[in-house]
Short mmCIF file of C-alpha atoms and ligand atoms in Angstrom, two decimals:
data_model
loop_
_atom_site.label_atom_id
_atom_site.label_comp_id
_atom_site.label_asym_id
_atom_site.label_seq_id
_atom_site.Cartn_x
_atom_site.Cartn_y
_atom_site.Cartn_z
CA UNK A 23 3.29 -42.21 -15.96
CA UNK A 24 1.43 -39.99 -13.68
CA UNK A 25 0.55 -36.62 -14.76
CA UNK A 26 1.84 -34.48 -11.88
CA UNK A 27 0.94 -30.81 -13.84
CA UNK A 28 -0.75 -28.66 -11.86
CA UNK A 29 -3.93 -26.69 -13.24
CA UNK A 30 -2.71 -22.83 -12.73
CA UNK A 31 -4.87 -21.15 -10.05
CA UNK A 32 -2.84 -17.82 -11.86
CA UNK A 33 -1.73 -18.84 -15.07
CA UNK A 34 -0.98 -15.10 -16.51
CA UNK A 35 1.15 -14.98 -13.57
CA UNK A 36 4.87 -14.08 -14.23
CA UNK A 37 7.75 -12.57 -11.67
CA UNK A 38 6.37 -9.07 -10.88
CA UNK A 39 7.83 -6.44 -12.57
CA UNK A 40 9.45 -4.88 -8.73
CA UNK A 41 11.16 -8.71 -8.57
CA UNK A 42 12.65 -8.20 -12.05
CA UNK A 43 13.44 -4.38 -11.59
CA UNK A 44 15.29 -5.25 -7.88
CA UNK A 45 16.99 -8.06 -9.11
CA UNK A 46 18.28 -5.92 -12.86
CA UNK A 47 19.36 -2.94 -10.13
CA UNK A 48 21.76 -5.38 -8.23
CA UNK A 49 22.72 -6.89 -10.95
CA UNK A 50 23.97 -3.93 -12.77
CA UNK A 51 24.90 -1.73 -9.31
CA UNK A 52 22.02 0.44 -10.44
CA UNK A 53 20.33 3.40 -8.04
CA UNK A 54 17.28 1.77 -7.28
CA UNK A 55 14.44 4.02 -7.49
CA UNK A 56 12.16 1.13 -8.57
CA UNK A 57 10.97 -0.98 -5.52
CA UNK A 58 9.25 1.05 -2.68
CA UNK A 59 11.68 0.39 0.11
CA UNK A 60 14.08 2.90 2.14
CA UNK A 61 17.48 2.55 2.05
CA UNK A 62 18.34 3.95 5.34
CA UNK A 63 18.04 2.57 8.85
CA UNK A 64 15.42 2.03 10.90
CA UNK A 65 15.32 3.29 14.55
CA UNK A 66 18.01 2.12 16.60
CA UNK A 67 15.75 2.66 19.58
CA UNK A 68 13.03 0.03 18.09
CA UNK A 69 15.74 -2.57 17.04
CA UNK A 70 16.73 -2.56 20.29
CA UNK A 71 13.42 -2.81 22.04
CA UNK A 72 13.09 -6.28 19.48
CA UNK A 73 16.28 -7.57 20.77
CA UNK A 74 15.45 -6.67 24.62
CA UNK A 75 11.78 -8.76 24.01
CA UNK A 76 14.24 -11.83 22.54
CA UNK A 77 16.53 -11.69 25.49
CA UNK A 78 13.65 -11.38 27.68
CA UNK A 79 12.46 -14.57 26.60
CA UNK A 80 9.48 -12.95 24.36
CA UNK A 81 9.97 -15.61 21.86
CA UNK A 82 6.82 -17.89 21.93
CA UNK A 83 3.28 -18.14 19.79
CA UNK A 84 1.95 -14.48 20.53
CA UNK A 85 -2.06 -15.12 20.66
CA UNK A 86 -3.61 -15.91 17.23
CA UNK A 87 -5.22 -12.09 16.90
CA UNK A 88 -1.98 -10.35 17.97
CA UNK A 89 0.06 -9.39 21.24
CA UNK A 90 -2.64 -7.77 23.46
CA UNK A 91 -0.73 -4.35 24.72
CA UNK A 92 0.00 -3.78 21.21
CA UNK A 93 -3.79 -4.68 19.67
CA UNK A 94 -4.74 -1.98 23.01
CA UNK A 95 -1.91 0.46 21.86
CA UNK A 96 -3.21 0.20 18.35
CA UNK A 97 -7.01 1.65 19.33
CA UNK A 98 -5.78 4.03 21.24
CA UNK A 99 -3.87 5.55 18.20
CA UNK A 100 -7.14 4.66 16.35
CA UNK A 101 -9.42 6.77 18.72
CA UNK A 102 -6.73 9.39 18.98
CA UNK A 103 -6.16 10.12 15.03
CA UNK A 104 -9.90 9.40 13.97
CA UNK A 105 -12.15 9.52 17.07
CA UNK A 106 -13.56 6.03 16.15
CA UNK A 107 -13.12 4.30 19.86
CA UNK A 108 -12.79 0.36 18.97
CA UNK A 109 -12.28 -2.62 20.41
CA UNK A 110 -9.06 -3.79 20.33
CA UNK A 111 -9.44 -7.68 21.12
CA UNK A 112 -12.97 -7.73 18.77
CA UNK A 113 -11.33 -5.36 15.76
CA UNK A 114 -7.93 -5.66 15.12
CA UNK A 115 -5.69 -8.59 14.10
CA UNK A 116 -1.80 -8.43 13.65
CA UNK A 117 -1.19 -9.75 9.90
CA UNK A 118 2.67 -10.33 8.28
CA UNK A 119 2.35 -7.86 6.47
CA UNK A 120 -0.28 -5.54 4.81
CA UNK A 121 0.03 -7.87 1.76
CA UNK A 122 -1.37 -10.73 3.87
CA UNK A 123 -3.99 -8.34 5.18
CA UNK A 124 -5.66 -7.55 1.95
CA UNK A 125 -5.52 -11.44 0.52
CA UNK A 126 -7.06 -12.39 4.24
CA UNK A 127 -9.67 -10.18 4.16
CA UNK A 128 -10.62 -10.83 -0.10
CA UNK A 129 -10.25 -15.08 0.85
CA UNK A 130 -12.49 -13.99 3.86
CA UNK A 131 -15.47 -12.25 1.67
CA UNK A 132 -15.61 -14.08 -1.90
CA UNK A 133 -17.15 -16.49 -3.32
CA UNK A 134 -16.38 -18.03 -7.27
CA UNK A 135 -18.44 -15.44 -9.81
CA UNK A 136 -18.58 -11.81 -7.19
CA UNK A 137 -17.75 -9.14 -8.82
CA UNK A 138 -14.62 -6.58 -7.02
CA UNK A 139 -14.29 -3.07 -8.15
CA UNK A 140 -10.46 -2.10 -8.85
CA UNK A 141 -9.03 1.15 -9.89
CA UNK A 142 -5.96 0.98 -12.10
CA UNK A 143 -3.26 1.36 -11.94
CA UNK A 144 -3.73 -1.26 -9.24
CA UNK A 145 -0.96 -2.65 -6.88
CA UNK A 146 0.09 -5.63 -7.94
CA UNK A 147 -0.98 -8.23 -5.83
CA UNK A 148 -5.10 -7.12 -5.93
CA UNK A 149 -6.33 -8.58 -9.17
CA UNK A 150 -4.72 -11.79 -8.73
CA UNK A 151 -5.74 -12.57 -4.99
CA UNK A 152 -9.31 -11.40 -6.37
CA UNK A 153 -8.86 -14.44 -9.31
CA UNK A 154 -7.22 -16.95 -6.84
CA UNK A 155 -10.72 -16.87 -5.20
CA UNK A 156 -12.16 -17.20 -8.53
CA UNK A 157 -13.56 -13.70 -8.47
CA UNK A 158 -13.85 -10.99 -11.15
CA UNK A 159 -12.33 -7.81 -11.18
CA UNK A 160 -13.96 -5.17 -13.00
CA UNK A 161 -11.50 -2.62 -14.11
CA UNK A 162 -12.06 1.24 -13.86
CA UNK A 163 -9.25 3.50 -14.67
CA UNK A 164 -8.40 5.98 -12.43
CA UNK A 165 -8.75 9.45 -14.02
CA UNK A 166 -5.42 10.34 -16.09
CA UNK A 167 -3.60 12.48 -15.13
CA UNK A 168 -4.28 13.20 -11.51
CA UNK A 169 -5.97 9.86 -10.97
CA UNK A 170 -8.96 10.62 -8.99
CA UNK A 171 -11.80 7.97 -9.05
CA UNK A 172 -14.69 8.81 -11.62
CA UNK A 173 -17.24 7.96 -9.68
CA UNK A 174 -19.45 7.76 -12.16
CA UNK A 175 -18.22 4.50 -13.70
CA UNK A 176 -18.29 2.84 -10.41
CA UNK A 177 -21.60 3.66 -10.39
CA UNK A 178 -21.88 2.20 -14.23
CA UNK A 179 -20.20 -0.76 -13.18
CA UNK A 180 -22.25 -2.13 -10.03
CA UNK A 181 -24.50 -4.90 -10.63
CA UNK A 182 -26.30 -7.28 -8.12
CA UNK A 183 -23.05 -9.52 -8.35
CA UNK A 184 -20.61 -6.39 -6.70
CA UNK A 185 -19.61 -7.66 -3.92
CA UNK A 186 -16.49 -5.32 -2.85
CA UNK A 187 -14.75 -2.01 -4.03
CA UNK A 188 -11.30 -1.88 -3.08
CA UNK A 189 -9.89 1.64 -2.47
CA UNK A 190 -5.31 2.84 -2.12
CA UNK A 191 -5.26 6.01 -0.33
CA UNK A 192 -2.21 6.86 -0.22
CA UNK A 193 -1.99 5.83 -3.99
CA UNK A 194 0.85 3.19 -4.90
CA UNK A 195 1.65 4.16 -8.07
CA UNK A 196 0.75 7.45 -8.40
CA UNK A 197 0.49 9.30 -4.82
CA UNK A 198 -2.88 10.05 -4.98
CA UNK A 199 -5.24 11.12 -1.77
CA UNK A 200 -8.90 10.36 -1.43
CA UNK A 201 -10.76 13.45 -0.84
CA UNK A 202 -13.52 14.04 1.53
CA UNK A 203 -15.78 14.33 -1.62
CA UNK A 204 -14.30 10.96 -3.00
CA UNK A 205 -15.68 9.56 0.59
CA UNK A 206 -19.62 11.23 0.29
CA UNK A 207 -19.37 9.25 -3.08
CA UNK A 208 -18.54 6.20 -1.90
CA UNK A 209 -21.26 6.16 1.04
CA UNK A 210 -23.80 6.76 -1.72
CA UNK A 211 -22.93 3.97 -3.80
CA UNK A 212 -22.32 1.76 -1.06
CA UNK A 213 -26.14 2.71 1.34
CA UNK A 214 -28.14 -0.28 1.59
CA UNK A 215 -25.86 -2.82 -0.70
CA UNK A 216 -24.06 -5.98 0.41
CA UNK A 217 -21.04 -4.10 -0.66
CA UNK A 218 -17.77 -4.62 1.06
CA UNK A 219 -14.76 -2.11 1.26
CA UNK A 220 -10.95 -3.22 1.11
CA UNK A 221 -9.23 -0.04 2.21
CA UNK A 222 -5.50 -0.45 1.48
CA UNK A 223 -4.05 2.43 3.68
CA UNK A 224 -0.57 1.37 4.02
CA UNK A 225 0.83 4.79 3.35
CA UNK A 226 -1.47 6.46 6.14
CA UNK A 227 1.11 8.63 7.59
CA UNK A 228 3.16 9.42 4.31
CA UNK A 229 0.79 12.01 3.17
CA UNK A 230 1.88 15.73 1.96
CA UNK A 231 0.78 19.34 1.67
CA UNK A 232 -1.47 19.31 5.40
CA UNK A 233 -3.94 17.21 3.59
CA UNK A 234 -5.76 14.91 6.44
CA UNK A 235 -5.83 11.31 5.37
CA UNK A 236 -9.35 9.99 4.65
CA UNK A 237 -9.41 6.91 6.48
CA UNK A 238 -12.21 4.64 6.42
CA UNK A 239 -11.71 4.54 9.92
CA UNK A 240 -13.03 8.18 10.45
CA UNK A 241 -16.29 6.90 9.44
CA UNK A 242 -18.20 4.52 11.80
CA UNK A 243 -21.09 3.49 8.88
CA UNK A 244 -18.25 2.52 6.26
CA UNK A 245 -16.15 0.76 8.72
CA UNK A 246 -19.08 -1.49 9.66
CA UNK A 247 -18.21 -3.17 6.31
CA UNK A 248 -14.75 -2.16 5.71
CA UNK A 249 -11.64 -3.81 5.89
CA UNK A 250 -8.83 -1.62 6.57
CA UNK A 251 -5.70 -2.85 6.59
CA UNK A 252 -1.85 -1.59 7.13
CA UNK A 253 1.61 -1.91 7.43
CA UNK A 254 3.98 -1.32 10.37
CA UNK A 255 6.59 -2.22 7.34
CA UNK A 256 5.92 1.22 5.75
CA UNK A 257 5.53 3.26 9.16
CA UNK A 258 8.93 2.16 10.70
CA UNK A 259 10.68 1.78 7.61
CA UNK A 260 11.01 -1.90 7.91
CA UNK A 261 9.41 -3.22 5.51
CA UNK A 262 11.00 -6.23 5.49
CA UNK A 263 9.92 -7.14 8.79
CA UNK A 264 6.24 -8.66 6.54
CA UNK A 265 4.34 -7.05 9.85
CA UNK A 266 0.86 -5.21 9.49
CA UNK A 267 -2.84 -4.90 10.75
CA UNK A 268 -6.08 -5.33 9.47
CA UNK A 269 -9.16 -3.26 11.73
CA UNK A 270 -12.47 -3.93 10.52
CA UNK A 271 -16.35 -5.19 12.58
CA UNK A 272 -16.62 -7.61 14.78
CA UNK A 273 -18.50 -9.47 12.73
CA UNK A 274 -16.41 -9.13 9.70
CA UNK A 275 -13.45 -9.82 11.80
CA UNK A 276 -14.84 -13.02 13.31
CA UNK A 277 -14.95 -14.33 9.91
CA UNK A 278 -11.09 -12.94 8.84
CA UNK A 279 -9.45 -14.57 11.76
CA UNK A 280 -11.19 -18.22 10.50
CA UNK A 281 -9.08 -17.48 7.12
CA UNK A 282 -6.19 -16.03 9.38
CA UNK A 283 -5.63 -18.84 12.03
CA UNK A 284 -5.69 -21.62 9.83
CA UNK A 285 -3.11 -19.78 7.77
CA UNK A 286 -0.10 -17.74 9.18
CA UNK A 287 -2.15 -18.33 12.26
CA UNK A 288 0.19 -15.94 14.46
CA UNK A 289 2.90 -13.28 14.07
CA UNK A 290 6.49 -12.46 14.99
CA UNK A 291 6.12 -12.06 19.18
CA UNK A 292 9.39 -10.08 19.64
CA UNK A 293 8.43 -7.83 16.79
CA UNK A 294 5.34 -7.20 18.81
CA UNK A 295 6.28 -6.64 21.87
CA UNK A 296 8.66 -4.25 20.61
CA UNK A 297 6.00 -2.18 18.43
CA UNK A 298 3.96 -2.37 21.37
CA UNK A 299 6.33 0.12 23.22
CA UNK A 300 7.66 2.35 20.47
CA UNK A 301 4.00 3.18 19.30
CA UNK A 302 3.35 5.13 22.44
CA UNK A 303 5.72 7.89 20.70
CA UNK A 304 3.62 9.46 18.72
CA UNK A 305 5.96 11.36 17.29
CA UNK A 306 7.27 8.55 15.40
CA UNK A 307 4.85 8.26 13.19
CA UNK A 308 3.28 11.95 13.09
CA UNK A 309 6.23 12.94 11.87
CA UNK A 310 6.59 11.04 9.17
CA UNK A 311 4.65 13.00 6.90
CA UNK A 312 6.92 16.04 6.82
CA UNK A 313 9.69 13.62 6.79
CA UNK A 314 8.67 11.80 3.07
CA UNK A 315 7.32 15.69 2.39
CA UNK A 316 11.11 16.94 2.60
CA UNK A 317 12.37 14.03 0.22
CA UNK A 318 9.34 14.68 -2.31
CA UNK A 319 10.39 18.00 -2.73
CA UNK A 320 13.62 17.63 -2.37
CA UNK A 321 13.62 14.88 -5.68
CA UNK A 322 11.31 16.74 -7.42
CA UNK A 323 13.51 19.94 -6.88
CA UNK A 324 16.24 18.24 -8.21
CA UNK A 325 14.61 16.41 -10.81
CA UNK A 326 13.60 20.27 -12.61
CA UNK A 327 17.13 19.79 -14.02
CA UNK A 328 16.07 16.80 -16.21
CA UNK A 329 13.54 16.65 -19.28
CA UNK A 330 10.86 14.27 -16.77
CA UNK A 331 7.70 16.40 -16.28
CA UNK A 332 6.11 15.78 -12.61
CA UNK A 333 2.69 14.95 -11.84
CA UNK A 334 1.20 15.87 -8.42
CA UNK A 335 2.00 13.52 -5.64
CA UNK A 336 0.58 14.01 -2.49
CA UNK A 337 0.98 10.69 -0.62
CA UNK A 338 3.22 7.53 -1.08
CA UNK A 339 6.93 6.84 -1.50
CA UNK A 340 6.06 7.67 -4.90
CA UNK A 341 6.52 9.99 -7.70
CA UNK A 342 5.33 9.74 -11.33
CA UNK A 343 6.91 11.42 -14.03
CA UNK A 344 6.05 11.91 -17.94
CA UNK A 345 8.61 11.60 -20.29
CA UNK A 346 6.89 13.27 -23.27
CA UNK A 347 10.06 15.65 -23.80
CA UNK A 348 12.41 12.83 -23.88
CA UNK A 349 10.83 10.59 -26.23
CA UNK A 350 7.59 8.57 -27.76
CA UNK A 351 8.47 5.43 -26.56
CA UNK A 352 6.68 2.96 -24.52
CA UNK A 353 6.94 3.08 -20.61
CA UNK A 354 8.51 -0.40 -20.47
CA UNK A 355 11.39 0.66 -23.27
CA UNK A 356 11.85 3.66 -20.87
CA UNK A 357 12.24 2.24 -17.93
CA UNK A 358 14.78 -0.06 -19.59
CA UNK A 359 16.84 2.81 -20.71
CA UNK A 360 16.98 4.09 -17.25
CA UNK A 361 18.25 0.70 -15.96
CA UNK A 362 20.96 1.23 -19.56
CA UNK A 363 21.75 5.08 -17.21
CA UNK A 364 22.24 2.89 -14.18
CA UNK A 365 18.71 4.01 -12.54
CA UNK A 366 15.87 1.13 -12.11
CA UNK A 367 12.36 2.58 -12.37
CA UNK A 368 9.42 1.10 -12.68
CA UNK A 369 6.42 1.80 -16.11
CA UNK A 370 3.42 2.89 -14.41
CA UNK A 371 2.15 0.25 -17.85
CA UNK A 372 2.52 -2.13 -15.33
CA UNK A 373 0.04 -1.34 -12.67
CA UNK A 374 -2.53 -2.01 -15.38
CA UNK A 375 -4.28 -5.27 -16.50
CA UNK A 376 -4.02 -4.40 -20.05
CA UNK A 377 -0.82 -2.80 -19.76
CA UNK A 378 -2.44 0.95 -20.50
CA UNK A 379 0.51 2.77 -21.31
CA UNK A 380 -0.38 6.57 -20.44
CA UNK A 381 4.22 6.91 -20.99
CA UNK A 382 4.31 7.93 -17.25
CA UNK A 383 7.29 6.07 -14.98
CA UNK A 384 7.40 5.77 -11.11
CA UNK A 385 10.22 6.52 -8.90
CA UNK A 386 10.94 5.94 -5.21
CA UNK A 387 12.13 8.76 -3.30
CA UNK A 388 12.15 6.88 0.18
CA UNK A 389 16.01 7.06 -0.38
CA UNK A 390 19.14 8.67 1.47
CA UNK A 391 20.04 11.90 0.12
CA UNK A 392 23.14 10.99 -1.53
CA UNK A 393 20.91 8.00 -3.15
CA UNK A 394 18.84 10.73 -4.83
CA UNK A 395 21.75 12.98 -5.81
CA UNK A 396 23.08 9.97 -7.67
CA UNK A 397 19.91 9.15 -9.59
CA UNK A 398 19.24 12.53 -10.33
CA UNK A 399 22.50 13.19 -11.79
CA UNK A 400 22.32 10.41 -14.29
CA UNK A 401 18.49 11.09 -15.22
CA UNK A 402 19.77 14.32 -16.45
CA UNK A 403 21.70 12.54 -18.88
CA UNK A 404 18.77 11.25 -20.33
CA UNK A 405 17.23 13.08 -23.26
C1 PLP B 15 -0.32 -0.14 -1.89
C2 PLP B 15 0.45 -1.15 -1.11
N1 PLP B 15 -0.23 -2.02 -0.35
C3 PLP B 15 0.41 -2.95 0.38
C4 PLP B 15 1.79 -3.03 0.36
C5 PLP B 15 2.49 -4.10 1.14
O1 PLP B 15 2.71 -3.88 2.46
P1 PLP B 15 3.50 -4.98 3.27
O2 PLP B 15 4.94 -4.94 2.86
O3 PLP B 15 3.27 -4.64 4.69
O4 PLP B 15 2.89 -6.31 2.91
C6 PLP B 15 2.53 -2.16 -0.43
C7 PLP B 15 3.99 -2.29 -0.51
O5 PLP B 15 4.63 -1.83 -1.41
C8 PLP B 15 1.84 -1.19 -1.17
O6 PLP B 15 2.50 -0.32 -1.94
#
């Protein structure tokens, strides 16, 4: 008999805890306040402008680094938001998905034995594309409980074998921003290494409160080794369209779209074509902000009528709340009885290697109003 068993590449790896959480919340009709997804339309307007680029025959390879208006659209929105002017066929590559993005751009960079700063609570998918490549992540914990980097551990933590920090801002769990002062730290550490930045920024336009969001992209000397990568998914609320972007050097990005063609090698064309168009309204996306601002505040408003205490968020689909007037429990046995109130949530426990439990759940208020009326009347049952 041959031995077909395959040696794990991740063998910790289970279902994720969103998969399990989505999949309990359908099951048992609950609100689902767990997975970061809206559940209300997308525009009209840019659903149509996909099915006008079908009918129009728009349905071939697009070029292996993205369709061209839309890589030019792109820097222009660059240049315009962060006055960094770059080169749209050189910099930018259309990705499905920001997902794709990150694990393009870590496959790009490592090598078995480099070391990759995290901060947990981590979204999910980071520490295992780090291990795939047979990488190590060193683990820093993100300051509890407003979970701002402590920079001096990351500068503990460096050795000769650092090879990349990766950096969430917007935060997924916990909706927290990089500061200006977070970025002077980081250009510090990072002066004259061989250090290279992931910068997961996803949630660029879903930030609160007039704070400016500190992209890496504001910052010609980062970029130079950055990788910066995003997600029309989370912009258009369409996030299961699996399209994105990744900006980074020339050089850098010379190297990703080796890793890139010989993978997905090229992206949805009508999808493109459409995006293309709709991202010359700027408003779209500049208004997003106040937007996911309106829903915070409106779910937290809400939410004063339960026993769940709120920590800050100023960025994200996301906000964390502490149970510590409710109960002692663990995270995971609250977030169970949530899903036993009909409401799926997600233990922030999770989001950690070692499954840190700091009793502090996550909820998505990217939801309809009446969604949020419904969860927040049976959370206030709980207690
Ligand atoms: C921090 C973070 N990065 C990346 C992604 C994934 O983006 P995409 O759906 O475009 O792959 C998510 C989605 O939840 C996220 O929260």
């Amino acid at each position: 008999m041959i031995n077909l068993s395959i040696n794990s590449k991740l063998p910790a790896a289970g279902t994720s805890i969103f998969t399990v959480m989505s999949a309990l919340a359908t099951e048992l009709k609950a609100v689902n306040l767990g997975q970061g997804f809206p559940d209300f339309d997308m525009s009209p307007e840019l659903t149509g402008l996909v099915n006008e680029a079908m009918k129009k025959g728009m349905n071939q390879y697009a070029p292996m680094q993205g369709y061209t208006p839309l890589l030019e659209v792109l820097a222009e929105k660059v240049e315009s938001l962060y006055k960094t002017i770059i080169d749209p066929l050189k910099q930018i590559t259309v990705t499905p998905g920001g997902t794709y993005a990150i694990y393009t751009a870590l496959t790009t960079v490592l090598q078995p034995g480099d070391e990759v700063i995290v901060f947990e609570p981590a979204y999910d998918s980071y520490i295992p594309n780090i291990e795939v490549n047979g990488a190590i992540p060193v683990l820093i914990d993100l300051k509890f409980p407003d979970y701002k980097i402590d920079w001096v551990a990351v500068k503990q933590k460096i050795t000769d074998k650092t090879r990349m920090i990766m950096l969430n801002s917007p935060h997924n769990p916990t909706g927290a921003v990089l500061g200006e002062d977070d970025i002077q730290q980081l250009r510090s550490i990072v002066k004259d290494s061989k250090i290279i930045i992931v910068s997961d920024e996803v949630y660029e336009h879903l930030i609160f409160d007039n704070i400016p969001h500190q992209s890496i992209l504001r910052y010609p000397d980062l970029l130079e080794r950055s990788f910066v990568c995003f997600s029309f998914g989370k912009v258009y609320h369409c996030t299961g369209w699996k399209l994105g972007y990744c900006i980074s050097s020339p050089a850098l990005m010379l190297e990703f779209r080796k890793i890139h063609q010989f993978n997905c090698f090229s992206c949805h064309t009508p999808s493109q074509v459409a995006l293309a168009t709709y991202l010359k309204n700027k408003e779209a996306y500049l208004s997003l902000g106040s937007f996911l601002q309106q829903k915070r505040d409106y779910f937290q408003g809400l939410m004063q009528a339960t026993k769940f205490t709120a920590l800050p968020s100023y960025g994200s689909y996301f906000q964390c709340y502490k149970y510590d007037r409710i109960s002692n429990e663990g995270d995971k046995d609250l977030a169970i009885r949530t899903k036993e109130y009909g409401i799926a949530s997600i233990p922030i426990s999770a989001f950690y290697k070692a499954g840190t439990d700091n009793k502090v759940i996550r909820f998505c208020f990217c939801k309809k109003k009446e969604t949020i009326d419904a969860a927040v009347e049976r959370l206030s049952l709980i207690g």
